[in-house]
XYZ file of C-alpha atoms in Angstrom:
306
model
C 6.150 30.353 24.321
C 4.120 33.398 23.367
C 1.358 32.635 20.899
C 1.907 28.872 21.014
C -1.816 28.058 21.281
C -2.656 30.343 18.372
C 0.162 28.871 16.280
C -1.040 25.327 16.989
C -4.559 26.268 15.893
C -3.144 27.699 12.678
C -1.181 24.492 12.078
C -4.313 22.370 12.485
C -6.198 24.667 10.129
C -3.394 24.456 7.580
C -3.334 20.644 7.840
C -7.094 20.459 7.239
C -6.925 22.921 4.329
C -4.026 21.011 2.762
C -5.910 17.737 3.173
C -9.189 18.998 1.688
C -7.798 21.732 -0.602
C -10.973 23.611 0.222
C -11.275 26.563 2.637
C -15.053 26.194 2.895
C -14.821 22.577 4.049
C -11.998 23.528 6.422
C -14.203 26.254 7.913
C -17.004 23.743 8.482
C -14.601 21.260 10.062
C -13.287 23.879 12.531
C -16.617 25.685 13.063
C -15.175 28.957 11.780
C -15.955 31.346 8.959
C -14.106 31.092 5.665
C -12.676 34.524 6.364
C -11.193 33.291 9.642
C -9.591 30.342 7.833
C -8.046 32.700 5.278
C -6.749 34.900 8.073
C -5.056 31.958 9.826
C -3.429 30.807 6.584
C -2.285 34.343 5.737
C -0.784 34.741 9.206
C 1.031 31.439 8.903
C 2.392 32.357 5.469
C 3.564 35.725 6.823
C 5.340 34.088 9.770
C 7.029 31.546 7.489
C 7.807 34.068 4.773
C 6.498 31.882 1.983
C 3.290 31.040 0.124
C 1.728 27.699 1.072
C -1.216 27.624 -1.346
C -1.762 28.773 -4.891
C -5.178 29.531 -6.346
C -5.886 28.027 -9.753
C -9.008 28.046 -11.968
C -9.727 24.503 -10.756
C -9.219 25.223 -7.052
C -6.504 25.278 -4.383
C -3.139 23.630 -4.838
C -0.227 23.264 -2.451
C 2.996 24.984 -3.407
C 6.235 23.062 -3.118
C 6.859 24.764 0.236
C 3.314 23.916 1.305
C 3.767 20.230 0.473
C 7.035 20.078 2.434
C 5.445 21.878 5.375
C 2.479 19.513 5.372
C 4.778 16.491 5.474
C 6.589 17.830 8.540
C 3.679 19.161 10.587
C 1.388 16.170 9.943
C 3.787 13.896 11.802
C 4.182 16.458 14.607
C 0.418 16.893 15.039
C -0.007 13.147 15.023
C 2.435 12.756 17.912
C 0.728 15.550 19.872
C -2.683 13.939 19.442
C -1.286 10.575 20.478
C 0.294 12.090 23.590
C -2.957 13.876 24.515
C -4.967 10.667 24.116
C -2.510 8.614 26.161
C -2.517 11.027 29.104
C -6.099 12.318 29.035
C -7.750 8.983 28.169
C -5.404 6.188 29.239
C -8.090 3.559 28.597
C -8.778 4.652 25.030
C -7.325 2.948 21.962
C -4.885 4.828 19.724
C -5.908 4.775 16.065
C -3.335 4.174 13.340
C -4.079 4.908 9.693
C -2.364 2.366 7.467
C -2.514 2.398 3.661
C -2.358 -1.141 2.295
C -2.133 -2.511 -1.221
C -5.570 -3.908 -2.177
C -3.941 -7.281 -2.877
C -1.927 -7.499 0.358
C -4.859 -6.569 2.606
C -7.229 -9.523 1.993
C -4.641 -12.208 1.258
C -1.855 -11.509 3.769
C -3.044 -9.011 6.394
C -6.676 -9.265 7.507
C -6.452 -12.893 8.635
C -3.463 -12.053 10.847
C -4.697 -8.835 12.485
C -6.418 -10.586 15.399
C -2.995 -11.686 16.622
C -1.779 -8.066 16.578
C -4.814 -6.917 18.578
C -4.188 -9.682 21.111
C -0.717 -8.261 21.640
C -1.800 -4.613 21.533
C -5.421 -4.262 22.671
C -4.927 -0.513 23.161
C -4.242 0.128 19.456
C -6.911 0.475 16.781
C -5.850 0.110 13.148
C -7.725 1.778 10.306
C -6.939 -0.135 7.094
C -7.253 1.969 3.938
C -6.914 0.070 0.645
C -4.786 2.323 -1.527
C -2.483 2.087 -4.501
C 0.645 4.150 -4.219
C -0.234 6.206 -7.300
C -3.344 8.145 -8.325
C -4.697 9.123 -4.923
C -5.406 12.508 -3.301
C -2.228 14.450 -2.524
C -3.477 15.421 0.922
C -3.789 11.871 2.251
C -1.287 11.051 4.991
C -0.696 7.682 6.636
C 1.332 6.463 9.588
C 2.734 3.654 7.420
C 2.021 1.915 4.129
C 2.320 -1.595 2.712
C 2.658 -1.265 -1.035
C 3.556 -3.240 -4.112
C 6.663 -1.438 -5.341
C 10.286 -1.759 -6.456
C 11.514 -0.357 -3.140
C 12.996 2.880 -4.506
C 10.778 5.836 -3.576
C 11.638 9.409 -2.621
C 10.605 10.793 0.741
C 10.015 7.371 2.329
C 11.996 4.484 3.731
C 11.207 1.121 2.147
C 11.718 -2.236 3.853
C 11.170 -5.465 1.943
C 8.416 -7.675 3.337
C 7.689 -10.474 0.853
C 6.596 -11.290 -2.682
C 9.676 -11.305 -4.916
C 9.123 -14.862 -6.138
C 6.563 -15.172 -8.932
C 5.420 -18.152 -10.963
C 2.943 -19.337 -13.588
C -0.171 -20.943 -12.089
C -3.378 -22.547 -13.312
C -6.331 -24.491 -11.971
C -5.950 -28.293 -12.342
C -9.322 -28.465 -14.105
C -7.983 -26.265 -16.918
C -4.835 -28.352 -17.368
C -6.776 -31.618 -17.388
C -8.360 -30.482 -20.632
C -5.213 -28.927 -22.069
C -1.975 -30.174 -20.468
C 1.035 -27.834 -20.374
C 4.400 -29.544 -20.777
C 6.307 -26.624 -22.259
C 6.113 -23.035 -23.487
C 4.598 -24.019 -26.842
C 1.546 -25.464 -25.087
C 0.653 -21.998 -23.756
C -0.219 -20.806 -27.240
C -3.556 -22.605 -27.169
C -4.605 -21.620 -23.648
C -6.199 -18.428 -22.262
C -3.513 -16.257 -20.670
C -4.685 -13.686 -18.147
C -3.038 -10.312 -17.574
C -2.928 -8.089 -14.495
C -3.706 -4.459 -15.282
C -1.272 -2.824 -12.819
C 2.504 -2.728 -12.683
C 4.450 -5.734 -11.493
C 4.273 -9.496 -12.059
C 3.874 -9.026 -15.795
C 4.229 -11.534 -18.581
C 7.064 -9.554 -20.193
C 9.255 -9.767 -17.096
C 8.488 -13.471 -16.660
C 9.013 -14.177 -20.377
C 12.395 -12.386 -20.400
C 13.807 -15.000 -18.044
C 11.847 -18.139 -18.953
C 11.167 -17.844 -22.691
C 12.773 -14.752 -24.247
C 11.947 -15.858 -27.799
C 8.286 -16.545 -27.083
C 5.856 -13.832 -28.166
C 3.782 -13.972 -24.984
C 0.047 -13.288 -24.593
C -1.655 -11.560 -27.505
C -2.951 -8.025 -27.315
C -6.500 -9.303 -26.857
C -5.679 -11.419 -23.790
C -8.124 -10.854 -20.931
C -6.993 -8.246 -18.400
C -8.019 -8.161 -14.739
C -7.858 -5.182 -12.390
C -5.697 -6.412 -9.512
C -5.117 -9.755 -7.840
C -8.470 -9.571 -6.060
C -9.995 -10.332 -9.479
C -7.128 -12.128 -11.201
C -6.745 -14.852 -8.564
C -10.445 -15.863 -8.456
C -10.447 -15.954 -12.254
C -7.441 -18.268 -12.202
C -8.900 -20.477 -9.471
C -12.071 -20.892 -11.529
C -10.099 -22.122 -14.528
C -10.499 -19.047 -16.740
C -6.831 -19.020 -17.673
C -3.191 -19.060 -16.565
C -1.601 -16.124 -14.751
C 1.683 -14.881 -13.327
C 1.357 -14.369 -9.564
C 3.554 -13.912 -6.464
C 3.910 -17.231 -4.694
C 3.196 -15.692 -1.288
C -0.379 -14.853 -2.355
C -1.217 -18.366 -3.550
C 0.867 -20.538 -1.245
C -2.126 -22.102 0.503
C -3.846 -22.754 -2.837
C -0.694 -24.465 -4.136
C -0.351 -26.622 -1.034
C -4.023 -27.595 -1.195
C -3.819 -28.425 -4.919
C -6.350 -25.774 -5.942
C -3.625 -24.275 -8.143
C -0.603 -25.895 -9.766
C 2.642 -24.675 -11.328
C 2.703 -26.469 -14.700
C 6.289 -25.485 -15.531
C 7.628 -25.563 -11.955
C 9.650 -22.372 -12.496
C 10.390 -19.458 -10.120
C 11.250 -15.951 -11.293
C 12.595 -13.209 -9.022
C 10.577 -10.147 -10.036
C 11.398 -6.467 -9.639
C 8.238 -5.762 -7.642
C 7.388 -6.962 -4.150
C 5.537 -5.829 -1.044
C 7.342 -3.152 0.963
C 6.708 -1.395 4.261
C 6.904 2.338 3.606
C 7.337 4.982 6.296
C 7.747 8.757 6.007
C 11.267 10.114 6.047
C 12.427 11.385 8.525
C 10.904 8.773 10.800
C 8.718 10.543 13.392
C 6.555 7.549 14.244
C 5.362 7.017 17.783
C 5.501 3.773 19.767
C 2.141 2.558 18.421
C 3.210 2.900 14.788
C 6.502 1.238 15.652
C 4.651 -1.661 17.300
C 2.609 -2.235 14.137
C 5.655 -2.004 11.862
C 7.635 -4.438 14.025
C 4.710 -6.855 13.975
C 4.130 -6.729 10.196
C 7.838 -7.318 9.575
C 7.703 -10.335 11.868
C 4.605 -11.736 10.147
C 6.051 -11.128 6.693
C 9.204 -13.026 7.658
C 6.995 -15.983 8.521
C 5.428 -15.722 5.062
C 8.870 -15.568 3.449
C 10.039 -18.617 5.418
C 6.930 -20.547 4.367
C 7.527 -19.725 0.694
C 11.154 -20.858 0.909
C 10.150 -24.073 2.693
C 7.597 -24.774 -0.051
C 10.125 -24.177 -2.828
C 12.687 -26.390 -1.107
C 10.267 -29.309 -0.663
């Protein structure tokens, strides 16, 4: 096709500019002048018949058309790069970029990755701890594992694990102040998680709707990576997904003083771009994480049934 090479160069330049939202940095990345970058973008906009970027006092921003275009061409460029690497360097490892909830990564993923690499030694996985909100608009990932409700536009969402939540505490804390019912919680430190999901209000609505819950001055922790160690060290009681603390419960490092289980609205989901343009390497990772998550789910159900 006439001009295919030039068009592909323009697409790569657009992808870099959309990712960085900075023509100067894009020029450095492609070893071109800023004027050449502008010319490529202008040519692409002319061919498409629409504006991809808008200039604002605070810098570049993608237009709606630009954001849609980025979503489509990022997947296409990814597949081209993967095909080039497979043919030109058959011994090299394909790199996947996976965004993972900062709580899922250390507790449920990292310890299992060696098994994935044993199955797929030709695939390298770059793990990026990310929340689903409040991150740069230009970031694109082959797949994501996020704490969510499962309803999100522009992506498919498949449930992995984590619906079941419960109240937990360290035995050392309860030895000093036993908990036999809701009223006993009034005199104990209750710990909050700062982000959405697994909140006291949702738990209270099912277990104790007439109880006031933690006071406004209750200690708040930024994520499970801080909340769980605080709970394990006896600093207070917390609401947590059972899948994250299953080993601690089995080992007796944490206990469930009320023995309850609440099905929460949030859980861990595998998110993929829609439409699905993933290659075989991404598909291999997604199949594997679904398989591992099913094992986690089965273990949680076995624990609750025992």
